[in-house]
Amino acid sequence: MSQAQVITNSGHDDMIHDAVLDYYGRRLATCSSDKTIKIFEVEGESHKLTETLRGHEGAVWCVSWAHPKYGSILASSSYDGKVLIWRESPNSQWTVVANFALHTASVNIVSWSPHESGCLLACASSDGQVSVLEFQEGNWTHQIFAAHGQGVNAVSWAPATQPGSLVSSKPGVEGKGSGGVRRFVTGGSDGTVKIWEYSTQDKTYSPIKELTGHTDWVRDVAWAPTILQKSYIASAAQDKTVRIWTSDPAHPNDWKPTILNFDAVLWRVSWSLSGNVLAVSGGDNKVSLWKENLKGEWDCVKWIEE
């Protein structure tokens, strides 16, 4: 059974907002306006509901699996302003191991960093702030800072290694359990896209670049996950455009946009695991797939309609 079919038969009592497969593709987590999270085992053509998680007091917008090196861990964010960290015990019981009520408004999305950077979770909120939660040596710590004045809708981590390098031969620069520079991108209701970087000296995250051009809310951002010759960030907005921002290793802070125009408000952008195909979904229930040609132009290679 396809992932879409599993979602259709999910058992939620209300609209489903997110559905994510785990690292191995064996389990699916869904979340809904009914305040619950459901865990399914997916095997071949069959699926089975194994757990319903209750803990949020509002619609659950987002679920995200941590890398399996940290165990069976799921993060969720909600309209109630909370971020919950769930862990599955060896006897298959799910419990909340951390409850963060750092934000004063809806937490719209949560995103785990690449596992090479450590166990880090970035959280974007309508209160205009981003929080970064870190699990290290048995304890959770957090930082919270202002990001976009009118609200933060999206966050996405950069790869842990630099563009053009398939394998990093250098040790982590952030200390224990970390490889590469910690960077992420955010999208806000102010129409801007911001790139953030962690400073080992100041022990905090600061914006190093602001990308402007969108004329309405930026609904989603996605940093291409693989180490190609260039870095790619995609941003989708209510202005009916997707911007694909590109930088090369020689000029890492010079981001050049390619603008894709659509006929509908855009909601999500997502890169393939290989990082060379971009999926775009919008309010017209259509998904389009885009790929860069040898001239550096982006071509639509497929449309998928409901």
PDB file of C-alpha atoms in Angstrom:
ATOM      1  CA  MET A   1       0.000   0.000   0.000  1.00  0.00           C
ATOM      2  CA  SER A   2       1.336   3.415  -0.877  1.00  0.00           C
ATOM      3  CA  GLN A   3       2.093   6.067   1.717  1.00  0.00           C
ATOM      4  CA  ALA A   4      -0.826   8.117   0.385  1.00  0.00           C
ATOM      5  CA  GLN A   5      -3.196   5.174   0.871  1.00  0.00           C
ATOM      6  CA  VAL A   6      -1.967   4.669   4.411  1.00  0.00           C
ATOM      7  CA  ILE A   7      -2.717   8.307   5.187  1.00  0.00           C
ATOM      8  CA  THR A   8      -6.200   8.019   3.698  1.00  0.00           C
ATOM      9  CA  ASN A   9      -6.983   5.155   6.070  1.00  0.00           C
ATOM     10  CA  SER A  10      -5.206   6.766   9.007  1.00  0.00           C
ATOM     11  CA  GLY A  11      -7.998   6.757  11.575  1.00  0.00           C
ATOM     12  CA  HIS A  12      -7.538  10.428  12.419  1.00  0.00           C
ATOM     13  CA  ASP A  13     -10.762  12.284  13.170  1.00  0.00           C
ATOM     14  CA  ASP A  14      -9.696  15.489  11.415  1.00  0.00           C
ATOM     15  CA  MET A  15      -7.364  16.948   8.788  1.00  0.00           C
ATOM     16  CA  ILE A  16      -3.874  15.430   8.564  1.00  0.00           C
ATOM     17  CA  HIS A  17      -1.116  18.038   8.494  1.00  0.00           C
ATOM     18  CA  ASP A  18       2.031  15.944   8.162  1.00  0.00           C
ATOM     19  CA  ALA A  19       3.101  12.377   7.355  1.00  0.00           C
ATOM     20  CA  VAL A  20       6.712  11.261   7.608  1.00  0.00           C
ATOM     21  CA  LEU A  21       8.446   7.926   7.081  1.00  0.00           C
ATOM     22  CA  ASP A  22      11.315   7.001   9.392  1.00  0.00           C
ATOM     23  CA  TYR A  23      14.913   6.562   8.234  1.00  0.00           C
ATOM     24  CA  TYR A  24      14.359   2.953   7.127  1.00  0.00           C
ATOM     25  CA  GLY A  25      10.935   3.552   5.556  1.00  0.00           C
ATOM     26  CA  ARG A  26       9.344   0.995   7.876  1.00  0.00           C
ATOM     27  CA  ARG A  27       7.228   3.288  10.008  1.00  0.00           C
ATOM     28  CA  LEU A  28       4.998   6.229   9.248  1.00  0.00           C
ATOM     29  CA  ALA A  29       4.111   8.982  11.703  1.00  0.00           C
ATOM     30  CA  THR A  30       1.077  11.188  10.986  1.00  0.00           C
ATOM     31  CA  CYS A  31      -0.363  14.141  12.892  1.00  0.00           C
ATOM     32  CA  SER A  32      -3.697  15.899  12.782  1.00  0.00           C
ATOM     33  CA  SER A  33      -6.003  18.664  13.953  1.00  0.00           C
ATOM     34  CA  ASP A  34      -7.485  16.053  16.309  1.00  0.00           C
ATOM     35  CA  LYS A  35      -4.415  16.686  18.563  1.00  0.00           C
ATOM     36  CA  THR A  36      -3.050  13.162  18.077  1.00  0.00           C
ATOM     37  CA  ILE A  37      -0.047  11.494  16.456  1.00  0.00           C
ATOM     38  CA  LYS A  38      -0.389   8.018  14.986  1.00  0.00           C
ATOM     39  CA  ILE A  39       2.391   5.524  14.320  1.00  0.00           C
ATOM     40  CA  PHE A  40       1.980   2.891  11.587  1.00  0.00           C
ATOM     41  CA  GLU A  41       4.131  -0.072  10.688  1.00  0.00           C
ATOM     42  CA  VAL A  42       4.466  -0.214   6.913  1.00  0.00           C
ATOM     43  CA  GLU A  43       5.528  -3.458   5.266  1.00  0.00           C
ATOM     44  CA  GLY A  44       5.070  -4.125   1.570  1.00  0.00           C
ATOM     45  CA  GLU A  45       1.396  -3.835   0.737  1.00  0.00           C
ATOM     46  CA  SER A  46       0.210  -3.833   4.344  1.00  0.00           C
ATOM     47  CA  HIS A  47       0.122  -1.295   7.160  1.00  0.00           C
ATOM     48  CA  LYS A  48      -0.855  -1.476  10.797  1.00  0.00           C
ATOM     49  CA  LEU A  49      -1.667   1.230  13.326  1.00  0.00           C
ATOM     50  CA  THR A  50       0.569   0.488  16.319  1.00  0.00           C
ATOM     51  CA  GLU A  51       0.235   3.566  18.528  1.00  0.00           C
ATOM     52  CA  THR A  52      -1.773   6.741  19.056  1.00  0.00           C
ATOM     53  CA  LEU A  53       0.157   9.433  20.934  1.00  0.00           C
ATOM     54  CA  ARG A  54      -1.707  12.047  22.961  1.00  0.00           C
ATOM     55  CA  GLY A  55      -0.056  14.981  24.683  1.00  0.00           C
ATOM     56  CA  HIS A  56      -0.688  18.129  22.671  1.00  0.00           C
ATOM     57  CA  GLU A  57      -3.538  20.502  23.496  1.00  0.00           C
ATOM     58  CA  GLY A  58      -3.992  21.832  19.966  1.00  0.00           C
ATOM     59  CA  ALA A  59      -3.692  20.827  16.323  1.00  0.00           C
ATOM     60  CA  VAL A  60      -0.390  19.043  15.644  1.00  0.00           C
ATOM     61  CA  TRP A  61       1.275  20.600  12.598  1.00  0.00           C
ATOM     62  CA  CYS A  62       4.508  18.679  12.229  1.00  0.00           C
ATOM     63  CA  VAL A  63       6.248  15.412  13.140  1.00  0.00           C
ATOM     64  CA  SER A  64       9.903  14.589  12.523  1.00  0.00           C
ATOM     65  CA  TRP A  65      11.969  11.442  13.147  1.00  0.00           C
ATOM     66  CA  ALA A  66      15.443  11.782  14.628  1.00  0.00           C
ATOM     67  CA  HIS A  67      18.307   9.826  13.069  1.00  0.00           C
ATOM     68  CA  PRO A  68      18.278   6.219  14.355  1.00  0.00           C
ATOM     69  CA  LYS A  69      21.752   6.633  15.881  1.00  0.00           C
ATOM     70  CA  TYR A  70      19.935   8.524  18.672  1.00  0.00           C
ATOM     71  CA  GLY A  71      17.323   5.815  19.143  1.00  0.00           C
ATOM     72  CA  SER A  72      13.643   5.712  18.213  1.00  0.00           C
ATOM     73  CA  ILE A  73      12.814   9.379  18.766  1.00  0.00           C
ATOM     74  CA  LEU A  74      10.064  11.547  17.280  1.00  0.00           C
ATOM     75  CA  ALA A  75       9.560  15.309  17.652  1.00  0.00           C
ATOM     76  CA  SER A  76       6.189  17.027  17.262  1.00  0.00           C
ATOM     77  CA  SER A  77       5.038  20.653  17.199  1.00  0.00           C
ATOM     78  CA  SER A  78       1.603  22.130  17.704  1.00  0.00           C
ATOM     79  CA  TYR A  79      -0.730  25.096  17.712  1.00  0.00           C
ATOM     80  CA  ASP A  80      -0.489  24.877  21.524  1.00  0.00           C
ATOM     81  CA  GLY A  81       3.019  26.397  21.310  1.00  0.00           C
ATOM     82  CA  LYS A  82       4.725  23.254  22.545  1.00  0.00           C
ATOM     83  CA  VAL A  83       7.369  20.935  21.170  1.00  0.00           C
ATOM     84  CA  LEU A  84       7.264  17.369  22.489  1.00  0.00           C
ATOM     85  CA  ILE A  85      10.070  14.809  22.195  1.00  0.00           C
ATOM     86  CA  TRP A  86       8.779  11.225  22.182  1.00  0.00           C
ATOM     87  CA  ARG A  87      10.918   8.136  22.729  1.00  0.00           C
ATOM     88  CA  GLU A  88      10.074   4.487  22.208  1.00  0.00           C
ATOM     89  CA  SER A  89      11.312   2.111  24.895  1.00  0.00           C
ATOM     90  CA  PRO A  90      12.631  -1.406  24.152  1.00  0.00           C
ATOM     91  CA  ASN A  91       9.169  -2.792  25.030  1.00  0.00           C
ATOM     92  CA  SER A  92       7.602  -0.551  22.346  1.00  0.00           C
ATOM     93  CA  GLN A  93       6.044   1.938  24.782  1.00  0.00           C
ATOM     94  CA  TRP A  94       6.104   5.589  23.702  1.00  0.00           C
ATOM     95  CA  THR A  95       6.625   8.312  26.326  1.00  0.00           C
ATOM     96  CA  VAL A  96       7.270  12.051  26.313  1.00  0.00           C
ATOM     97  CA  VAL A  97      10.896  12.522  27.400  1.00  0.00           C
ATOM     98  CA  ALA A  98      10.972  16.316  26.930  1.00  0.00           C
ATOM     99  CA  ASN A  99       8.282  18.985  26.854  1.00  0.00           C
ATOM    100  CA  PHE A 100       9.337  22.431  25.647  1.00  0.00           C
ATOM    101  CA  ALA A 101       6.933  25.348  26.119  1.00  0.00           C
ATOM    102  CA  LEU A 102       9.366  28.042  24.991  1.00  0.00           C
ATOM    103  CA  HIS A 103       7.106  29.789  22.488  1.00  0.00           C
ATOM    104  CA  THR A 104       4.112  32.075  23.003  1.00  0.00           C
ATOM    105  CA  ALA A 105       2.318  31.046  19.796  1.00  0.00           C
ATOM    106  CA  SER A 106       1.944  28.133  17.402  1.00  0.00           C
ATOM    107  CA  VAL A 107       5.107  26.131  16.610  1.00  0.00           C
ATOM    108  CA  ASN A 108       4.721  25.562  12.888  1.00  0.00           C
ATOM    109  CA  ILE A 109       7.557  23.202  12.055  1.00  0.00           C
ATOM    110  CA  VAL A 110      10.429  21.259  13.624  1.00  0.00           C
ATOM    111  CA  SER A 111      13.541  20.045  11.822  1.00  0.00           C
ATOM    112  CA  TRP A 112      16.368  17.762  12.989  1.00  0.00           C
ATOM    113  CA  SER A 113      19.899  18.686  11.988  1.00  0.00           C
ATOM    114  CA  PRO A 114      22.133  16.263  10.047  1.00  0.00           C
ATOM    115  CA  HIS A 115      23.226  13.637  12.582  1.00  0.00           C
ATOM    116  CA  GLU A 116      26.893  14.541  12.023  1.00  0.00           C
ATOM    117  CA  SER A 117      26.221  17.903  13.674  1.00  0.00           C
ATOM    118  CA  GLY A 118      24.789  16.387  16.851  1.00  0.00           C
ATOM    119  CA  CYS A 119      21.264  15.857  18.179  1.00  0.00           C
ATOM    120  CA  LEU A 120      19.796  19.277  17.348  1.00  0.00           C
ATOM    121  CA  LEU A 121      16.195  20.290  16.675  1.00  0.00           C
ATOM    122  CA  ALA A 122      15.240  23.664  15.182  1.00  0.00           C
ATOM    123  CA  CYS A 123      11.699  24.923  15.871  1.00  0.00           C
ATOM    124  CA  ALA A 124       9.942  27.768  14.013  1.00  0.00           C
ATOM    125  CA  SER A 125       7.075  29.668  15.634  1.00  0.00           C
ATOM    126  CA  SER A 126       4.397  32.213  14.789  1.00  0.00           C
ATOM    127  CA  ASP A 127       5.731  34.295  17.699  1.00  0.00           C
ATOM    128  CA  GLY A 128       8.579  35.338  15.390  1.00  0.00           C
ATOM    129  CA  GLN A 129      11.212  33.263  17.173  1.00  0.00           C
ATOM    130  CA  VAL A 130      13.275  30.179  16.443  1.00  0.00           C
ATOM    131  CA  SER A 131      14.444  27.821  19.171  1.00  0.00           C
ATOM    132  CA  VAL A 132      17.217  25.261  18.842  1.00  0.00           C
ATOM    133  CA  LEU A 133      17.090  22.297  21.224  1.00  0.00           C
ATOM    134  CA  GLU A 134      20.201  20.185  21.802  1.00  0.00           C
ATOM    135  CA  PHE A 135      20.593  16.821  23.497  1.00  0.00           C
ATOM    136  CA  GLN A 136      24.102  16.219  24.755  1.00  0.00           C
ATOM    137  CA  GLU A 137      25.534  14.057  27.523  1.00  0.00           C
ATOM    138  CA  GLY A 138      22.099  13.080  28.779  1.00  0.00           C
ATOM    139  CA  ASN A 139      20.605  16.569  29.024  1.00  0.00           C
ATOM    140  CA  TRP A 140      18.520  18.885  26.866  1.00  0.00           C
ATOM    141  CA  THR A 141      19.539  22.520  26.502  1.00  0.00           C
ATOM    142  CA  HIS A 142      17.949  25.246  24.389  1.00  0.00           C
ATOM    143  CA  GLN A 143      18.485  28.615  22.767  1.00  0.00           C
ATOM    144  CA  ILE A 144      15.728  30.915  21.544  1.00  0.00           C
ATOM    145  CA  PHE A 145      16.075  34.064  19.459  1.00  0.00           C
ATOM    146  CA  ALA A 146      14.067  36.484  17.318  1.00  0.00           C
ATOM    147  CA  ALA A 147      14.090  35.580  13.624  1.00  0.00           C
ATOM    148  CA  HIS A 148      11.174  37.094  11.641  1.00  0.00           C
ATOM    149  CA  GLY A 149       9.025  39.782  13.245  1.00  0.00           C
ATOM    150  CA  GLN A 150       5.716  38.663  11.744  1.00  0.00           C
ATOM    151  CA  GLY A 151       6.225  34.937  12.375  1.00  0.00           C
ATOM    152  CA  VAL A 152       8.423  32.043  11.254  1.00  0.00           C
ATOM    153  CA  ASN A 153       6.822  29.466   8.966  1.00  0.00           C
ATOM    154  CA  ALA A 154       9.699  27.190   8.018  1.00  0.00           C
ATOM    155  CA  VAL A 155      13.199  26.026   8.915  1.00  0.00           C
ATOM    156  CA  SER A 156      15.637  23.660   7.172  1.00  0.00           C
ATOM    157  CA  TRP A 157      19.204  22.625   8.060  1.00  0.00           C
ATOM    158  CA  ALA A 158      22.180  22.784   5.721  1.00  0.00           C
ATOM    159  CA  PRO A 159      24.220  19.635   5.030  1.00  0.00           C
ATOM    160  CA  ALA A 160      26.930  19.042   7.638  1.00  0.00           C
ATOM    161  CA  THR A 161      29.706  19.146   5.045  1.00  0.00           C
ATOM    162  CA  GLN A 162      30.754  21.818   2.588  1.00  0.00           C
ATOM    163  CA  PRO A 163      29.660  21.901  -1.090  1.00  0.00           C
ATOM    164  CA  GLY A 164      31.864  19.903  -3.427  1.00  0.00           C
ATOM    165  CA  SER A 165      33.107  17.501  -0.749  1.00  0.00           C
ATOM    166  CA  LEU A 166      31.491  14.075  -0.706  1.00  0.00           C
ATOM    167  CA  VAL A 167      33.257  13.053   2.494  1.00  0.00           C
ATOM    168  CA  SER A 168      34.581  15.463   5.097  1.00  0.00           C
ATOM    169  CA  SER A 169      38.110  14.527   6.134  1.00  0.00           C
ATOM    170  CA  LYS A 170      38.236  17.223   8.791  1.00  0.00           C
ATOM    171  CA  PRO A 171      37.105  16.631  12.355  1.00  0.00           C
ATOM    172  CA  GLY A 172      34.008  18.414  13.638  1.00  0.00           C
ATOM    173  CA  VAL A 173      34.510  22.061  14.486  1.00  0.00           C
ATOM    174  CA  GLU A 174      31.749  22.182  17.047  1.00  0.00           C
ATOM    175  CA  GLY A 175      33.259  19.797  19.559  1.00  0.00           C
ATOM    176  CA  LYS A 176      31.990  16.370  20.557  1.00  0.00           C
ATOM    177  CA  GLY A 177      29.654  14.552  18.217  1.00  0.00           C
ATOM    178  CA  SER A 178      29.694  17.288  15.623  1.00  0.00           C
ATOM    179  CA  GLY A 179      30.947  17.576  12.068  1.00  0.00           C
ATOM    180  CA  GLY A 180      30.988  20.700   9.951  1.00  0.00           C
ATOM    181  CA  VAL A 181      29.430  24.096  10.357  1.00  0.00           C
ATOM    182  CA  ARG A 182      25.935  24.284  11.872  1.00  0.00           C
ATOM    183  CA  ARG A 183      23.758  26.303   9.509  1.00  0.00           C
ATOM    184  CA  PHE A 184      20.047  26.497   8.758  1.00  0.00           C
ATOM    185  CA  VAL A 185      17.636  28.605   6.741  1.00  0.00           C
ATOM    186  CA  THR A 186      14.324  30.136   7.842  1.00  0.00           C
ATOM    187  CA  GLY A 187      11.336  31.571   5.981  1.00  0.00           C
ATOM    188  CA  GLY A 188       9.025  34.173   7.467  1.00  0.00           C
ATOM    189  CA  SER A 189       5.751  36.011   7.105  1.00  0.00           C
ATOM    190  CA  ASP A 190       7.833  39.138   6.382  1.00  0.00           C
ATOM    191  CA  GLY A 191       8.662  37.673   2.954  1.00  0.00           C
ATOM    192  CA  THR A 192      12.349  37.139   3.723  1.00  0.00           C
ATOM    193  CA  VAL A 193      14.605  34.095   3.812  1.00  0.00           C
ATOM    194  CA  LYS A 194      17.454  34.123   6.347  1.00  0.00           C
ATOM    195  CA  ILE A 195      20.557  31.968   6.690  1.00  0.00           C
ATOM    196  CA  TRP A 196      21.835  31.347  10.220  1.00  0.00           C
ATOM    197  CA  GLU A 197      25.192  30.061  11.416  1.00  0.00           C
ATOM    198  CA  TYR A 198      26.457  28.868  14.800  1.00  0.00           C
ATOM    199  CA  SER A 199      29.439  30.681  16.295  1.00  0.00           C
ATOM    200  CA  THR A 200      31.697  28.529  18.452  1.00  0.00           C
ATOM    201  CA  GLN A 201      33.063  31.700  20.012  1.00  0.00           C
ATOM    202  CA  ASP A 202      29.704  33.229  21.006  1.00  0.00           C
ATOM    203  CA  LYS A 203      27.931  29.863  21.427  1.00  0.00           C
ATOM    204  CA  THR A 204      24.900  31.197  19.616  1.00  0.00           C
ATOM    205  CA  TYR A 205      23.230  31.381  16.180  1.00  0.00           C
ATOM    206  CA  SER A 206      23.319  34.585  14.158  1.00  0.00           C
ATOM    207  CA  PRO A 207      21.897  35.572  10.741  1.00  0.00           C
ATOM    208  CA  ILE A 208      24.696  35.749   8.168  1.00  0.00           C
ATOM    209  CA  LYS A 209      22.573  36.430   5.068  1.00  0.00           C
ATOM    210  CA  GLU A 210      19.100  37.759   4.274  1.00  0.00           C
ATOM    211  CA  LEU A 211      17.609  36.794   0.917  1.00  0.00           C
ATOM    212  CA  THR A 212      14.889  39.132  -0.321  1.00  0.00           C
ATOM    213  CA  GLY A 213      12.563  39.172  -3.326  1.00  0.00           C
ATOM    214  CA  HIS A 214       9.381  37.417  -2.235  1.00  0.00           C
ATOM    215  CA  THR A 215       6.417  39.807  -1.907  1.00  0.00           C
ATOM    216  CA  ASP A 216       4.279  37.707   0.465  1.00  0.00           C
ATOM    217  CA  TRP A 217       4.606  35.098   3.227  1.00  0.00           C
ATOM    218  CA  VAL A 218       7.352  32.529   2.704  1.00  0.00           C
ATOM    219  CA  ARG A 219       5.553  29.272   3.485  1.00  0.00           C
ATOM    220  CA  ASP A 220       8.429  26.808   3.171  1.00  0.00           C
ATOM    221  CA  VAL A 221      12.193  26.608   2.761  1.00  0.00           C
ATOM    222  CA  ALA A 222      14.355  23.591   1.928  1.00  0.00           C
ATOM    223  CA  TRP A 223      18.147  23.349   1.848  1.00  0.00           C
ATOM    224  CA  ALA A 224      19.261  20.689  -0.641  1.00  0.00           C
ATOM    225  CA  PRO A 225      20.549  17.794   1.487  1.00  0.00           C
ATOM    226  CA  THR A 226      23.468  16.523  -0.543  1.00  0.00           C
ATOM    227  CA  ILE A 227      26.927  17.759  -1.315  1.00  0.00           C
ATOM    228  CA  LEU A 228      26.826  18.782  -4.961  1.00  0.00           C
ATOM    229  CA  GLN A 229      29.182  21.309  -6.560  1.00  0.00           C
ATOM    230  CA  LYS A 230      26.876  24.119  -5.425  1.00  0.00           C
ATOM    231  CA  SER A 231      24.583  24.858  -2.491  1.00  0.00           C
ATOM    232  CA  TYR A 232      20.847  25.115  -3.203  1.00  0.00           C
ATOM    233  CA  ILE A 233      18.019  26.572  -1.126  1.00  0.00           C
ATOM    234  CA  ALA A 234      14.415  26.539  -2.355  1.00  0.00           C
ATOM    235  CA  SER A 235      11.762  28.881  -0.956  1.00  0.00           C
ATOM    236  CA  ALA A 236       8.020  28.748  -1.666  1.00  0.00           C
ATOM    237  CA  ALA A 237       5.694  31.686  -1.062  1.00  0.00           C
ATOM    238  CA  GLN A 238       2.159  32.972  -1.208  1.00  0.00           C
ATOM    239  CA  ASP A 239       3.267  35.273  -4.047  1.00  0.00           C
ATOM    240  CA  LYS A 240       2.947  32.201  -6.337  1.00  0.00           C
ATOM    241  CA  THR A 241       6.690  31.906  -6.895  1.00  0.00           C
ATOM    242  CA  VAL A 242       9.437  29.501  -5.931  1.00  0.00           C
ATOM    243  CA  ARG A 243      12.924  30.916  -5.719  1.00  0.00           C
ATOM    244  CA  ILE A 244      15.884  28.561  -6.075  1.00  0.00           C
ATOM    245  CA  TRP A 245      18.895  30.245  -4.477  1.00  0.00           C
ATOM    246  CA  THR A 246      22.310  29.011  -5.617  1.00  0.00           C
ATOM    247  CA  SER A 247      25.823  29.645  -4.323  1.00  0.00           C
ATOM    248  CA  ASP A 248      29.159  28.101  -5.276  1.00  0.00           C
ATOM    249  CA  PRO A 249      32.117  27.284  -2.998  1.00  0.00           C
ATOM    250  CA  ALA A 250      34.149  30.211  -4.363  1.00  0.00           C
ATOM    251  CA  HIS A 251      31.474  32.719  -3.232  1.00  0.00           C
ATOM    252  CA  PRO A 252      29.579  31.005  -0.393  1.00  0.00           C
ATOM    253  CA  ASN A 253      27.696  34.144   0.686  1.00  0.00           C
ATOM    254  CA  ASP A 254      26.615  35.171  -2.808  1.00  0.00           C
ATOM    255  CA  TRP A 255      23.201  33.588  -3.447  1.00  0.00           C
ATOM    256  CA  LYS A 256      21.673  34.006  -6.908  1.00  0.00           C
ATOM    257  CA  PRO A 257      17.936  33.391  -7.352  1.00  0.00           C
ATOM    258  CA  THR A 258      16.123  31.585 -10.146  1.00  0.00           C
ATOM    259  CA  ILE A 259      12.396  32.402 -10.093  1.00  0.00           C
ATOM    260  CA  LEU A 260       9.737  29.828 -10.992  1.00  0.00           C
ATOM    261  CA  ASN A 261       6.243  31.245 -11.535  1.00  0.00           C
ATOM    262  CA  PHE A 262       3.031  29.345 -10.760  1.00  0.00           C
ATOM    263  CA  ASP A 263      -0.728  29.898 -10.983  1.00  0.00           C
ATOM    264  CA  ALA A 264      -1.449  29.111  -7.324  1.00  0.00           C
ATOM    265  CA  VAL A 265      -0.265  29.899  -3.825  1.00  0.00           C
ATOM    266  CA  LEU A 266       2.614  27.576  -2.953  1.00  0.00           C
ATOM    267  CA  TRP A 267       2.880  25.555   0.239  1.00  0.00           C
ATOM    268  CA  ARG A 268       5.812  23.163   0.253  1.00  0.00           C
ATOM    269  CA  VAL A 269       9.156  22.505  -1.422  1.00  0.00           C
ATOM    270  CA  SER A 270      11.121  19.285  -0.973  1.00  0.00           C
ATOM    271  CA  TRP A 271      14.401  18.005  -2.420  1.00  0.00           C
ATOM    272  CA  SER A 272      15.049  14.431  -3.477  1.00  0.00           C
ATOM    273  CA  LEU A 273      17.615  12.562  -1.367  1.00  0.00           C
ATOM    274  CA  SER A 274      20.141  12.990  -4.168  1.00  0.00           C
ATOM    275  CA  GLY A 275      19.495  16.741  -4.051  1.00  0.00           C
ATOM    276  CA  ASN A 276      19.011  17.233  -7.793  1.00  0.00           C
ATOM    277  CA  VAL A 277      15.200  17.143  -8.102  1.00  0.00           C
ATOM    278  CA  LEU A 278      12.882  19.665  -6.438  1.00  0.00           C
ATOM    279  CA  ALA A 279       9.219  18.899  -5.744  1.00  0.00           C
ATOM    280  CA  VAL A 280       6.813  21.856  -5.431  1.00  0.00           C
ATOM    281  CA  SER A 281       3.236  21.620  -4.126  1.00  0.00           C
ATOM    282  CA  GLY A 282       0.584  24.316  -4.093  1.00  0.00           C
ATOM    283  CA  GLY A 283      -2.983  25.250  -3.344  1.00  0.00           C
ATOM    284  CA  ASP A 284      -4.198  23.783  -6.651  1.00  0.00           C
ATOM    285  CA  ASN A 285      -3.516  20.180  -5.468  1.00  0.00           C
ATOM    286  CA  LYS A 286      -0.746  19.796  -8.046  1.00  0.00           C
ATOM    287  CA  VAL A 287       2.858  18.709  -7.529  1.00  0.00           C
ATOM    288  CA  SER A 288       5.576  19.570 -10.027  1.00  0.00           C
ATOM    289  CA  LEU A 289       9.117  18.182 -10.258  1.00  0.00           C
ATOM    290  CA  TRP A 290      11.999  20.408 -11.373  1.00  0.00           C
ATOM    291  CA  LYS A 291      15.559  19.652 -12.432  1.00  0.00           C
ATOM    292  CA  GLU A 292      18.506  21.847 -13.404  1.00  0.00           C
ATOM    293  CA  ASN A 293      19.787  21.430 -16.957  1.00  0.00           C
ATOM    294  CA  LEU A 294      23.381  21.752 -18.157  1.00  0.00           C
ATOM    295  CA  LYS A 295      22.872  25.473 -18.821  1.00  0.00           C
ATOM    296  CA  GLY A 296      21.913  26.071 -15.195  1.00  0.00           C
ATOM    297  CA  GLU A 297      18.224  26.575 -16.055  1.00  0.00           C
ATOM    298  CA  TRP A 298      15.444  24.760 -14.192  1.00  0.00           C
ATOM    299  CA  ASP A 299      13.057  22.640 -16.258  1.00  0.00           C
ATOM    300  CA  CYS A 300       9.754  21.109 -15.166  1.00  0.00           C
ATOM    301  CA  VAL A 301      10.159  17.380 -15.759  1.00  0.00           C
ATOM    302  CA  LYS A 302       6.782  16.199 -14.461  1.00  0.00           C
ATOM    303  CA  TRP A 303       3.349  17.342 -13.220  1.00  0.00           C
ATOM    304  CA  ILE A 304       1.378  15.194 -10.804  1.00  0.00           C
ATOM    305  CA  GLU A 305      -2.296  16.033 -10.342  1.00  0.00           C
ATOM    306  CA  GLU A 306      -4.719  14.785  -7.692  1.00  0.00           C
TER     307      GLU A 306
END
